[in-house]
PDB file of C-alpha atoms in Angstrom:
ATOM      1  CA  MET K   1     132.048 108.383  96.755  1.00 94.00           C
ATOM      2  CA  ILE K   2     128.713 110.050  97.480  1.00 97.00           C
ATOM      3  CA  ILE K   3     127.256 110.460 100.960  1.00 98.00           C
ATOM      4  CA  VAL K   4     123.574 111.233 101.457  1.00 98.00           C
ATOM      5  CA  PRO K   5     123.042 111.827 105.196  1.00 96.00           C
ATOM      6  CA  GLU K   6     119.912 110.712 107.008  1.00 96.00           C
ATOM      7  CA  LYS K   7     118.983 114.344 107.703  1.00 96.00           C
ATOM      8  CA  GLU K   8     118.629 115.021 103.954  1.00 97.00           C
ATOM      9  CA  ILE K   9     116.365 112.082 103.086  1.00 97.00           C
ATOM     10  CA  ALA K  10     113.045 113.685 104.096  1.00 96.00           C
ATOM     11  CA  GLY K  11     113.671 116.586 101.734  1.00 96.00           C
ATOM     12  CA  LEU K  12     114.634 114.325  98.847  1.00 96.00           C
ATOM     13  CA  ILE K  13     112.342 111.345  98.476  1.00 96.00           C
ATOM     14  CA  GLY K  14     108.592 111.217  98.944  1.00 95.00           C
ATOM     15  CA  ARG K  15     105.962 108.506  98.906  1.00 97.00           C
ATOM     16  CA  GLN K  16     105.539 108.537  95.126  1.00 97.00           C
ATOM     17  CA  ASP K  17     109.288 108.229  94.566  1.00 97.00           C
ATOM     18  CA  ALA K  18     109.389 105.256  96.944  1.00 97.00           C
ATOM     19  CA  PHE K  19     106.301 103.690  95.361  1.00 98.00           C
ATOM     20  CA  ASP K  20     107.720 103.936  91.837  1.00 98.00           C
ATOM     21  CA  ALA K  21     111.076 102.497  92.913  1.00 97.00           C
ATOM     22  CA  VAL K  22     109.533  99.552  94.778  1.00 98.00           C
ATOM     23  CA  GLU K  23     107.001  98.739  92.067  1.00 98.00           C
ATOM     24  CA  SER K  24     109.780  98.724  89.462  1.00 98.00           C
ATOM     25  CA  VAL K  25     112.069  96.484  91.471  1.00 98.00           C
ATOM     26  CA  PHE K  26     109.261  93.995  92.184  1.00 98.00           C
ATOM     27  CA  ALA K  27     108.678  93.805  88.432  1.00 98.00           C
ATOM     28  CA  ALA K  28     112.404  93.289  87.826  1.00 98.00           C
ATOM     29  CA  MET K  29     112.512  90.495  90.413  1.00 98.00           C
ATOM     30  CA  ALA K  30     109.630  88.654  88.773  1.00 98.00           C
ATOM     31  CA  SER K  31     111.215  88.945  85.329  1.00 97.00           C
ATOM     32  CA  GLY K  32     114.507  87.540  86.615  1.00 97.00           C
ATOM     33  CA  ALA K  33     116.442  90.757  86.073  1.00 98.00           C
ATOM     34  CA  ALA K  34     116.954  91.346  89.802  1.00 98.00           C
ATOM     35  CA  TYR K  35     117.708  88.989  92.642  1.00 96.00           C
ATOM     36  CA  ASN K  36     118.387  89.122  96.356  1.00 96.00           C
ATOM     37  CA  PHE K  37     121.335  87.504  98.061  1.00 95.00           C
ATOM     38  CA  PRO K  38     120.906  85.415 101.252  1.00 91.00           C
ATOM     39  CA  VAL K  39     119.945  87.465 104.306  1.00 88.00           C
ATOM     40  CA  ILE K  40     122.189  87.553 107.375  1.00 90.00           C
ATOM     41  CA  ARG K  41     120.418  88.388 110.640  1.00 86.00           C
ATOM     42  CA  GLU K  42     121.970  87.754 114.049  1.00 91.00           C
ATOM     43  CA  ALA K  43     121.557  88.563 117.725  1.00 92.00           C
ATOM     44  CA  ILE K  44     124.917  90.146 118.496  1.00 96.00           C
ATOM     45  CA  GLY K  45     124.919  89.474 122.235  1.00 97.00           C
ATOM     46  CA  HIS K  46     125.140  93.166 123.136  1.00 97.00           C
ATOM     47  CA  ALA K  47     122.410  95.742 123.886  1.00 96.00           C
ATOM     48  CA  ASP K  48     119.798  93.074 123.017  1.00 95.00           C
ATOM     49  CA  ALA K  49     120.392  94.074 119.400  1.00 95.00           C
ATOM     50  CA  LEU K  50     119.566  92.242 116.196  1.00 91.00           C
ATOM     51  CA  TYR K  51     121.931  93.095 113.356  1.00 95.00           C
ATOM     52  CA  GLY K  52     122.167  91.970 109.764  1.00 93.00           C
ATOM     53  CA  PHE K  53     122.596  92.530 106.040  1.00 94.00           C
ATOM     54  CA  LYS K  54     120.222  92.482 103.088  1.00 95.00           C
ATOM     55  CA  SER K  55     121.795  92.709  99.658  1.00 97.00           C
ATOM     56  CA  GLY K  56     121.173  92.097  95.976  1.00 98.00           C
ATOM     57  CA  PHE K  57     121.672  93.172  92.376  1.00 98.00           C
ATOM     58  CA  ASP K  58     119.277  94.578  89.788  1.00 98.00           C
ATOM     59  CA  ARG K  59     120.618  94.089  86.265  1.00 97.00           C
ATOM     60  CA  SER K  60     118.007  96.442  84.814  1.00 95.00           C
ATOM     61  CA  SER K  61     118.958  99.460  86.962  1.00 96.00           C
ATOM     62  CA  LEU K  62     122.483  98.242  87.875  1.00 97.00           C
ATOM     63  CA  ALA K  63     121.697  98.824  91.554  1.00 98.00           C
ATOM     64  CA  LEU K  64     124.214  96.758  93.533  1.00 98.00           C
ATOM     65  CA  GLY K  65     124.756  96.895  97.255  1.00 98.00           C
ATOM     66  CA  LEU K  66     123.489  96.135 100.715  1.00 98.00           C
ATOM     67  CA  LYS K  67     121.601  97.494 103.682  1.00 98.00           C
ATOM     68  CA  SER K  68     123.318  97.065 107.010  1.00 97.00           C
ATOM     69  CA  GLY K  69     121.488  97.556 110.268  1.00 94.00           C
ATOM     70  CA  GLY K  70     119.001  96.168 112.714  1.00 92.00           C
ATOM     71  CA  TYR K  71     117.045  96.725 115.881  1.00 90.00           C
ATOM     72  CA  TRP K  72     118.341  98.240 119.122  1.00 95.00           C
ATOM     73  CA  PRO K  73     115.460  98.111 121.648  1.00 92.00           C
ATOM     74  CA  GLY K  74     117.078 100.607 124.033  1.00 95.00           C
ATOM     75  CA  ASN K  75     117.463 103.402 121.513  1.00 95.00           C
ATOM     76  CA  MET K  76     114.245 105.249 122.353  1.00 89.00           C
ATOM     77  CA  ALA K  77     115.653 106.068 125.794  1.00 93.00           C
ATOM     78  CA  LYS K  78     118.636 107.629 124.026  1.00 95.00           C
ATOM     79  CA  GLY K  79     116.510 109.785 121.747  1.00 93.00           C
ATOM     80  CA  LEU K  80     117.120 107.524 118.744  1.00 92.00           C
ATOM     81  CA  THR K  81     114.848 105.282 116.700  1.00 89.00           C
ATOM     82  CA  ASN K  82     115.108 101.605 117.566  1.00 90.00           C
ATOM     83  CA  HIS K  83     115.589 100.605 113.939  1.00 89.00           C
ATOM     84  CA  GLN K  84     118.922 101.765 112.525  1.00 95.00           C
ATOM     85  CA  SER K  85     120.172 101.145 109.001  1.00 97.00           C
ATOM     86  CA  THR K  86     122.527 102.414 106.321  1.00 98.00           C
ATOM     87  CA  VAL K  87     122.553 101.541 102.610  1.00 98.00           C
ATOM     88  CA  PHE K  88     125.816 101.022 100.722  1.00 98.00           C
ATOM     89  CA  LEU K  89     125.777 101.165  96.910  1.00 98.00           C
ATOM     90  CA  PHE K  90     128.540  99.933  94.606  1.00 98.00           C
ATOM     91  CA  ASP K  91     129.397 100.523  90.944  1.00 97.00           C
ATOM     92  CA  ALA K  92     128.231  97.396  89.117  1.00 98.00           C
ATOM     93  CA  ASP K  93     130.904  97.819  86.418  1.00 98.00           C
ATOM     94  CA  THR K  94     133.928  98.217  88.709  1.00 98.00           C
ATOM     95  CA  GLY K  95     132.912  97.144  92.209  1.00 97.00           C
ATOM     96  CA  GLN K  96     134.009 100.508  93.604  1.00 96.00           C
ATOM     97  CA  ALA K  97     132.086 102.038  96.500  1.00 96.00           C
ATOM     98  CA  LYS K  98     129.566 104.464  94.985  1.00 97.00           C
ATOM     99  CA  ALA K  99     127.390 105.834  97.785  1.00 98.00           C
ATOM    100  CA  VAL K 100     126.499 105.654 101.462  1.00 98.00           C
ATOM    101  CA  VAL K 101     122.898 106.577 102.207  1.00 98.00           C
ATOM    102  CA  GLY K 102     121.058 107.024 105.511  1.00 98.00           C
ATOM    103  CA  GLY K 103     118.525 104.206 105.634  1.00 97.00           C
ATOM    104  CA  ASN K 104     116.160 104.854 108.542  1.00 96.00           C
ATOM    105  CA  LEU K 105     113.474 106.925 106.808  1.00 97.00           C
ATOM    106  CA  LEU K 106     114.053 105.037 103.554  1.00 97.00           C
ATOM    107  CA  THR K 107     113.187 101.769 105.314  1.00 96.00           C
ATOM    108  CA  ALA K 108     109.899 103.214 106.557  1.00 96.00           C
ATOM    109  CA  LEU K 109     109.053 104.601 103.118  1.00 98.00           C
ATOM    110  CA  ARG K 110     109.905 101.434 101.208  1.00 98.00           C
ATOM    111  CA  THR K 111     107.960  99.228 103.622  1.00 97.00           C
ATOM    112  CA  ALA K 112     104.871 101.416 103.245  1.00 98.00           C
ATOM    113  CA  ALA K 113     105.372 101.525  99.483  1.00 98.00           C
ATOM    114  CA  ALA K 114     105.357  97.717  99.303  1.00 98.00           C
ATOM    115  CA  SER K 115     101.927  97.417 100.920  1.00 98.00           C
ATOM    116  CA  ALA K 116     100.663 100.279  98.742  1.00 98.00           C
ATOM    117  CA  VAL K 117     101.853  98.433  95.629  1.00 98.00           C
ATOM    118  CA  SER K 118      99.900  95.386  96.798  1.00 98.00           C
ATOM    119  CA  ILE K 119      96.768  97.502  97.324  1.00 98.00           C
ATOM    120  CA  LYS K 120      97.070  98.996  93.848  1.00 98.00           C
ATOM    121  CA  HIS K 121      97.323  95.603  92.180  1.00 98.00           C
ATOM    122  CA  LEU K 122      95.226  93.346  94.437  1.00 98.00           C
ATOM    123  CA  ALA K 123      92.551  95.251  96.385  1.00 98.00           C
ATOM    124  CA  ARG K 124      89.008  95.605  95.050  1.00 98.00           C
ATOM    125  CA  GLN K 125      88.466  98.830  93.148  1.00 98.00           C
ATOM    126  CA  ASP K 126      85.490  99.697  95.361  1.00 98.00           C
ATOM    127  CA  ALA K 127      87.428  99.336  98.641  1.00 98.00           C
ATOM    128  CA  ARG K 128      86.240 102.063 101.010  1.00 98.00           C
ATOM    129  CA  VAL K 129      87.223 101.040 104.569  1.00 98.00           C
ATOM    130  CA  LEU K 130      90.871 100.713 105.594  1.00 98.00           C
ATOM    131  CA  GLY K 131      91.634  98.565 108.632  1.00 98.00           C
ATOM    132  CA  MET K 132      94.868  98.994 110.578  1.00 98.00           C
ATOM    133  CA  ILE K 133      96.276  96.403 112.997  1.00 98.00           C
ATOM    134  CA  GLY K 134      99.167  97.939 114.919  1.00 98.00           C
ATOM    135  CA  ALA K 135      99.852 101.524 115.914  1.00 97.00           C
ATOM    136  CA  GLY K 136     103.625 101.710 116.110  1.00 93.00           C
ATOM    137  CA  HIS K 137     105.940 104.136 114.302  1.00 91.00           C
ATOM    138  CA  GLN K 138     105.530 102.411 110.921  1.00 95.00           C
ATOM    139  CA  SER K 139     101.717 102.490 111.020  1.00 98.00           C
ATOM    140  CA  ALA K 140     101.480 106.163 110.067  1.00 98.00           C
ATOM    141  CA  PHE K 141     103.657 105.583 106.991  1.00 98.00           C
ATOM    142  CA  GLN K 142     101.501 102.616 106.043  1.00 98.00           C
ATOM    143  CA  MET K 143      98.266 104.571 106.297  1.00 98.00           C
ATOM    144  CA  ARG K 144      99.528 107.560 104.317  1.00 98.00           C
ATOM    145  CA  ALA K 145     100.747 105.338 101.483  1.00 98.00           C
ATOM    146  CA  ALA K 146      97.613 103.170 101.457  1.00 98.00           C
ATOM    147  CA  VAL K 147      95.064 105.971 101.122  1.00 98.00           C
ATOM    148  CA  GLU K 148      96.685 107.101  97.873  1.00 98.00           C
ATOM    149  CA  GLN K 149      95.668 103.836  96.192  1.00 98.00           C
ATOM    150  CA  ARG K 150      91.902 103.742  96.769  1.00 98.00           C
ATOM    151  CA  ASN K 151      89.113 106.180  97.655  1.00 98.00           C
ATOM    152  CA  PHE K 152      88.928 105.221 101.302  1.00 98.00           C
ATOM    153  CA  GLU K 153      86.156 106.886 103.286  1.00 98.00           C
ATOM    154  CA  LYS K 154      87.051 105.667 106.772  1.00 98.00           C
ATOM    155  CA  VAL K 155      89.887 104.142 108.809  1.00 98.00           C
ATOM    156  CA  ILE K 156      89.306 101.660 111.614  1.00 98.00           C
ATOM    157  CA  GLY K 157      92.020 100.334 113.870  1.00 98.00           C
ATOM    158  CA  TRP K 158      93.045  97.945 116.631  1.00 98.00           C
ATOM    159  CA  ASN K 159      96.187  97.775 118.740  1.00 98.00           C
ATOM    160  CA  LEU K 160      97.205  95.539 121.631  1.00 96.00           C
ATOM    161  CA  HIS K 161      97.811  98.697 123.670  1.00 96.00           C
ATOM    162  CA  PRO K 162      94.764 100.901 122.929  1.00 97.00           C
ATOM    163  CA  GLU K 163      96.404 104.064 124.254  1.00 97.00           C
ATOM    164  CA  MET K 164      98.681 104.022 121.185  1.00 97.00           C
ATOM    165  CA  LEU K 165      95.733 104.324 118.780  1.00 98.00           C
ATOM    166  CA  VAL K 166      96.046 108.087 118.997  1.00 98.00           C
ATOM    167  CA  ARG K 167      98.751 107.796 116.348  1.00 98.00           C
ATOM    168  CA  LEU K 168      96.264 106.271 113.905  1.00 98.00           C
ATOM    169  CA  GLU K 169      93.563 108.761 114.844  1.00 98.00           C
ATOM    170  CA  ASP K 170      95.903 111.716 114.344  1.00 98.00           C
ATOM    171  CA  THR K 171      97.176 110.398 111.012  1.00 98.00           C
ATOM    172  CA  ALA K 172      93.660 109.755 109.726  1.00 98.00           C
ATOM    173  CA  GLY K 173      92.703 113.265 110.837  1.00 98.00           C
ATOM    174  CA  ASP K 174      95.608 114.726 108.870  1.00 98.00           C
ATOM    175  CA  LEU K 175      94.304 112.837 105.850  1.00 98.00           C
ATOM    176  CA  GLY K 176      90.757 114.119 106.352  1.00 98.00           C
ATOM    177  CA  LEU K 177      89.359 110.702 107.204  1.00 98.00           C
ATOM    178  CA  PRO K 178      87.255 109.657 110.207  1.00 98.00           C
ATOM    179  CA  PHE K 179      88.832 107.082 112.516  1.00 98.00           C
ATOM    180  CA  GLU K 180      87.238 104.577 114.869  1.00 98.00           C
ATOM    181  CA  ALA K 181      88.863 102.164 117.315  1.00 98.00           C
ATOM    182  CA  VAL K 182      87.190  98.755 116.970  1.00 98.00           C
ATOM    183  CA  ASP K 183      87.601  95.182 118.141  1.00 98.00           C
ATOM    184  CA  LEU K 184      89.043  92.571 115.799  1.00 98.00           C
ATOM    185  CA  ASP K 185      85.635  91.109 114.944  1.00 98.00           C
ATOM    186  CA  ARG K 186      84.434  94.457 113.605  1.00 98.00           C
ATOM    187  CA  LEU K 187      87.731  95.213 111.918  1.00 98.00           C
ATOM    188  CA  GLY K 188      87.705  91.933 110.015  1.00 98.00           C
ATOM    189  CA  ALA K 189      84.023  92.277 109.099  1.00 97.00           C
ATOM    190  CA  GLU K 190      84.076  95.912 107.961  1.00 98.00           C
ATOM    191  CA  ALA K 191      87.503  96.550 106.429  1.00 98.00           C
ATOM    192  CA  ASP K 192      87.958  96.096 102.683  1.00 98.00           C
ATOM    193  CA  VAL K 193      91.728  96.394 103.064  1.00 98.00           C
ATOM    194  CA  ILE K 194      93.597  95.366 106.216  1.00 98.00           C
ATOM    195  CA  ILE K 195      97.218  96.273 106.938  1.00 98.00           C
ATOM    196  CA  SER K 196      98.898  94.472 109.829  1.00 98.00           C
ATOM    197  CA  ILE K 197     102.136  96.029 111.016  1.00 98.00           C
ATOM    198  CA  THR K 198     103.091  94.469 114.341  1.00 96.00           C
ATOM    199  CA  SER K 199     105.938  92.446 115.828  1.00 91.00           C
ATOM    200  CA  SER K 200     103.628  89.666 117.014  1.00 96.00           C
ATOM    201  CA  PHE K 201     104.705  86.063 117.551  1.00 95.00           C
ATOM    202  CA  GLU K 202     101.094  84.909 117.958  1.00 97.00           C
ATOM    203  CA  PRO K 203      98.251  85.141 115.407  1.00 97.00           C
ATOM    204  CA  ILE K 204      96.114  88.238 115.919  1.00 98.00           C
ATOM    205  CA  LEU K 205      93.518  88.051 113.146  1.00 98.00           C
ATOM    206  CA  LYS K 206      91.501  84.862 112.715  1.00 98.00           C
ATOM    207  CA  ALA K 207      90.103  83.294 109.552  1.00 97.00           C
ATOM    208  CA  ALA K 208      86.540  83.497 110.842  1.00 97.00           C
ATOM    209  CA  GLN K 209      86.852  87.268 111.269  1.00 98.00           C
ATOM    210  CA  VAL K 210      87.638  88.045 107.603  1.00 98.00           C
ATOM    211  CA  GLY K 211      85.011  88.067 104.891  1.00 96.00           C
ATOM    212  CA  PRO K 212      85.198  87.506 101.123  1.00 98.00           C
ATOM    213  CA  GLY K 213      86.783  90.218  99.014  1.00 98.00           C
ATOM    214  CA  THR K 214      89.197  91.471 101.654  1.00 98.00           C
ATOM    215  CA  HIS K 215      92.776  92.349 100.789  1.00 98.00           C
ATOM    216  CA  LEU K 216      95.345  91.875 103.557  1.00 98.00           C
ATOM    217  CA  ALA K 217      98.856  93.300 103.607  1.00 98.00           C
ATOM    218  CA  CYS K 218     100.809  91.503 106.327  1.00 98.00           C
ATOM    219  CA  MET K 219     103.871  93.677 106.809  1.00 98.00           C
ATOM    220  CA  GLY K 220     105.218  92.825 110.246  1.00 96.00           C
ATOM    221  CA  THR K 221     106.424  89.245 109.878  1.00 93.00           C
ATOM    222  CA  ASP K 222     110.051  89.243 108.764  1.00 90.00           C
ATOM    223  CA  THR K 223     111.676  86.777 111.179  1.00 88.00           C
ATOM    224  CA  LYS K 224     111.302  83.083 111.911  1.00 91.00           C
ATOM    225  CA  GLY K 225     108.575  82.602 114.510  1.00 95.00           C
ATOM    226  CA  LYS K 226     106.695  85.860 113.970  1.00 96.00           C
ATOM    227  CA  GLN K 227     103.012  85.615 113.002  1.00 98.00           C
ATOM    228  CA  GLU K 228     100.205  88.140 112.563  1.00 98.00           C
ATOM    229  CA  VAL K 229      97.304  86.098 111.148  1.00 98.00           C
ATOM    230  CA  GLU K 230      95.961  82.604 111.686  1.00 97.00           C
ATOM    231  CA  THR K 231      97.342  79.885 109.408  1.00 98.00           C
ATOM    232  CA  GLU K 232      93.765  79.000 108.382  1.00 98.00           C
ATOM    233  CA  LEU K 233      93.374  82.536 107.031  1.00 98.00           C
ATOM    234  CA  VAL K 234      96.556  82.161 104.998  1.00 98.00           C
ATOM    235  CA  GLY K 235      95.129  78.890 103.682  1.00 97.00           C
ATOM    236  CA  LYS K 236      91.908  80.619 102.535  1.00 97.00           C
ATOM    237  CA  ALA K 237      93.652  83.435 100.666  1.00 98.00           C
ATOM    238  CA  ARG K 238      95.235  83.887  97.279  1.00 98.00           C
ATOM    239  CA  LEU K 239      98.847  84.493  98.292  1.00 98.00           C
ATOM    240  CA  PHE K 240     101.321  87.054  96.976  1.00 98.00           C
ATOM    241  CA  THR K 241     104.691  88.209  98.254  1.00 98.00           C
ATOM    242  CA  ASP K 242     107.825  90.152  97.498  1.00 98.00           C
ATOM    243  CA  GLU K 243     110.046  87.032  97.480  1.00 97.00           C
ATOM    244  CA  VAL K 244     108.745  83.483  97.730  1.00 97.00           C
ATOM    245  CA  ALA K 245     111.782  82.022  99.522  1.00 95.00           C
ATOM    246  CA  GLN K 246     111.515  84.569 102.331  1.00 95.00           C
ATOM    247  CA  SER K 247     107.735  84.274 102.548  1.00 97.00           C
ATOM    248  CA  ALA K 248     107.973  80.520 103.069  1.00 97.00           C
ATOM    249  CA  THR K 249     110.747  80.697 105.669  1.00 95.00           C
ATOM    250  CA  ILE K 250     110.531  83.986 107.596  1.00 94.00           C
ATOM    251  CA  GLY K 251     107.349  85.645 106.334  1.00 96.00           C
ATOM    252  CA  GLU K 252     103.669  85.366 107.198  1.00 98.00           C
ATOM    253  CA  CYS K 253     103.333  82.213 105.110  1.00 98.00           C
ATOM    254  CA  GLN K 254     106.048  80.319 107.026  1.00 98.00           C
ATOM    255  CA  HIS K 255     103.627  78.669 109.468  1.00 98.00           C
ATOM    256  CA  ALA K 256     101.108  77.576 106.825  1.00 98.00           C
ATOM    257  CA  VAL K 257     103.899  76.156 104.668  1.00 98.00           C
ATOM    258  CA  ALA K 258     105.447  74.311 107.611  1.00 97.00           C
ATOM    259  CA  ALA K 259     102.052  72.874 108.578  1.00 97.00           C
ATOM    260  CA  GLY K 260     101.406  71.648 105.043  1.00 97.00           C
ATOM    261  CA  ILE K 261      98.383  73.937 104.661  1.00 96.00           C
ATOM    262  CA  VAL K 262      99.933  75.879 101.784  1.00 97.00           C
ATOM    263  CA  PRO K 263     102.356  74.516  99.160  1.00 97.00           C
ATOM    264  CA  GLU K 264     105.170  76.955  98.487  1.00 97.00           C
ATOM    265  CA  ASP K 265     104.170  76.901  94.802  1.00 96.00           C
ATOM    266  CA  ASN K 266     100.893  78.634  95.743  1.00 97.00           C
ATOM    267  CA  ILE K 267     102.758  81.820  96.733  1.00 98.00           C
ATOM    268  CA  ILE K 268     103.094  84.241  93.813  1.00 98.00           C
ATOM    269  CA  GLU K 269     105.536  87.114  93.424  1.00 98.00           C
ATOM    270  CA  ILE K 270     103.669  90.428  93.294  1.00 98.00           C
ATOM    271  CA  GLY K 271     105.939  91.362  90.386  1.00 98.00           C
ATOM    272  CA  ALA K 272     104.166  88.770  88.228  1.00 98.00           C
ATOM    273  CA  VAL K 273     100.932  90.701  88.730  1.00 98.00           C
ATOM    274  CA  ILE K 274     102.686  93.993  87.969  1.00 98.00           C
ATOM    275  CA  ASN K 275     104.112  92.456  84.780  1.00 98.00           C
ATOM    276  CA  ALA K 276     100.658  91.042  83.867  1.00 98.00           C
ATOM    277  CA  THR K 277     101.968  87.472  83.743  1.00 98.00           C
ATOM    278  CA  HIS K 278      99.629  86.523  86.609  1.00 98.00           C
ATOM    279  CA  PRO K 279      96.016  87.732  86.974  1.00 97.00           C
ATOM    280  CA  GLY K 280      96.234  88.507  90.703  1.00 97.00           C
ATOM    281  CA  ARG K 281      92.697  88.919  92.031  1.00 97.00           C
ATOM    282  CA  THR K 282      90.261  86.955  89.880  1.00 96.00           C
ATOM    283  CA  SER K 283      86.975  88.030  91.480  1.00 97.00           C
ATOM    284  CA  ASP K 284      85.519  90.417  94.035  1.00 97.00           C
ATOM    285  CA  GLU K 285      85.056  87.409  96.334  1.00 98.00           C
ATOM    286  CA  ASP K 286      88.750  86.512  96.551  1.00 98.00           C
ATOM    287  CA  ILE K 287      90.592  87.067  99.795  1.00 98.00           C
ATOM    288  CA  THR K 288      94.043  88.245  98.732  1.00 98.00           C
ATOM    289  CA  LEU K 289      97.041  88.367 101.046  1.00 98.00           C
ATOM    290  CA  PHE K 290     100.335  90.111 100.417  1.00 98.00           C
ATOM    291  CA  ASP K 291     103.190  88.826 102.573  1.00 98.00           C
ATOM    292  CA  GLY K 292     105.615  91.744 102.783  1.00 98.00           C
ATOM    293  CA  THR K 293     108.831  90.239 104.140  1.00 96.00           C
ATOM    294  CA  GLY K 294     111.105  93.110 103.080  1.00 94.00           C
ATOM    295  CA  VAL K 295     113.912  92.494 100.599  1.00 96.00           C
ATOM    296  CA  GLY K 296     117.272  94.158 100.076  1.00 96.00           C
ATOM    297  CA  LEU K 297     116.403  95.166  96.523  1.00 98.00           C
ATOM    298  CA  GLN K 298     113.698  97.483  97.885  1.00 97.00           C
ATOM    299  CA  ASP K 299     116.352  99.309  99.901  1.00 98.00           C
ATOM    300  CA  LEU K 300     118.741  99.543  96.959  1.00 98.00           C
ATOM    301  CA  ALA K 301     115.967 100.900  94.739  1.00 98.00           C
ATOM    302  CA  VAL K 302     114.908 103.708  97.076  1.00 98.00           C
ATOM    303  CA  ALA K 303     118.520 104.509  98.011  1.00 98.00           C
ATOM    304  CA  SER K 304     119.433 104.795  94.324  1.00 98.00           C
ATOM    305  CA  ALA K 305     116.519 107.178  93.813  1.00 97.00           C
ATOM    306  CA  ALA K 306     117.688 109.224  96.815  1.00 98.00           C
ATOM    307  CA  VAL K 307     121.207 109.488  95.379  1.00 98.00           C
ATOM    308  CA  GLU K 308     119.897 110.708  92.017  1.00 96.00           C
ATOM    309  CA  LEU K 309     117.723 113.330  93.711  1.00 97.00           C
ATOM    310  CA  ALA K 310     120.557 114.412  96.022  1.00 97.00           C
ATOM    311  CA  LEU K 311     122.859 114.972  93.053  1.00 97.00           C
ATOM    312  CA  ARG K 312     120.134 116.860  91.186  1.00 96.00           C
ATOM    313  CA  LYS K 313     119.392 119.101  94.174  1.00 95.00           C
ATOM    314  CA  GLY K 314     123.021 119.648  95.107  1.00 95.00           C
ATOM    315  CA  VAL K 315     122.857 118.175  98.627  1.00 95.00           C
ATOM    316  CA  ALA K 316     125.034 115.104  98.010  1.00 95.00           C
ATOM    317  CA  ILE K 317     128.423 115.116  99.735  1.00 96.00           C
ATOM    318  CA  ASN K 318     131.291 113.938  97.516  1.00 95.00           C
ATOM    319  CA  VAL K 319     134.393 112.501  99.216  1.00 94.00           C
ATOM    320  CA  ASP K 320     137.553 110.842  97.952  1.00 89.00           C
ATOM    321  CA  PHE K 321     137.654 107.169  98.824  1.00 77.00           C
TER     322      PHE K 321
END
């Protein structure tokens, strides 16, 4: 069995590797070659932690396995990241354990890659202003991945706690882009692409604040009850997602579906756009929304890429099992 420790991941897999892996697995999902198994996510009654499993199988790449982990809100005080995860891969031909891969950085990379894939396939080609809602740990990964997809000239941002916006300002500076903190009215009016990456349970962005032609990547809603944008905004948009079942039940579209504003059939897998079986954006006036719920197949795809790179670079640990 192969072990790829968390400490090795940063030196193995970069944004392009993650992007390629996620784009490919979205395409495989839409073609029916890959599918996710039901998600398990539970409050364990200890340390205020949420713990669960995401798993699946990709017949095209033979990636089989699961990601195990969750959220421990007290970890920052212990010098650890609050999100903790590990990916387990199995041999699809025998069922034997194949690899154990540190999943913390991989989760950040694959989440950012998903929104970047949506920008590539759905945002207007002339998009120049990137809007960021949320300034937590994941926001820097999101921004770095997004700017590789369009010729952005400026980043604008909003966060519930304005003092945290320094993270966005510093990241934009590293990328050579000017940054401005704005209110939500300006953000919705000026941004061509908006990424929301929060843990909100109340809508932040309103339908009246977003103009025609905007692309939104809603990346924070992955649990029942969470919500980042108003249901009326979801109802105005052309809707795309990683997996329709999750979008309608735990993703950003859950509230609009429950309210009868959006039929579940109106939500399209982003893989259909990648595979050119759906047109995606049909005009520069469309508001497009990608509901990034996060699926196990994303984790298996990037973990499989990390294993291949670790073997190639000689940093994989082989153990008898």
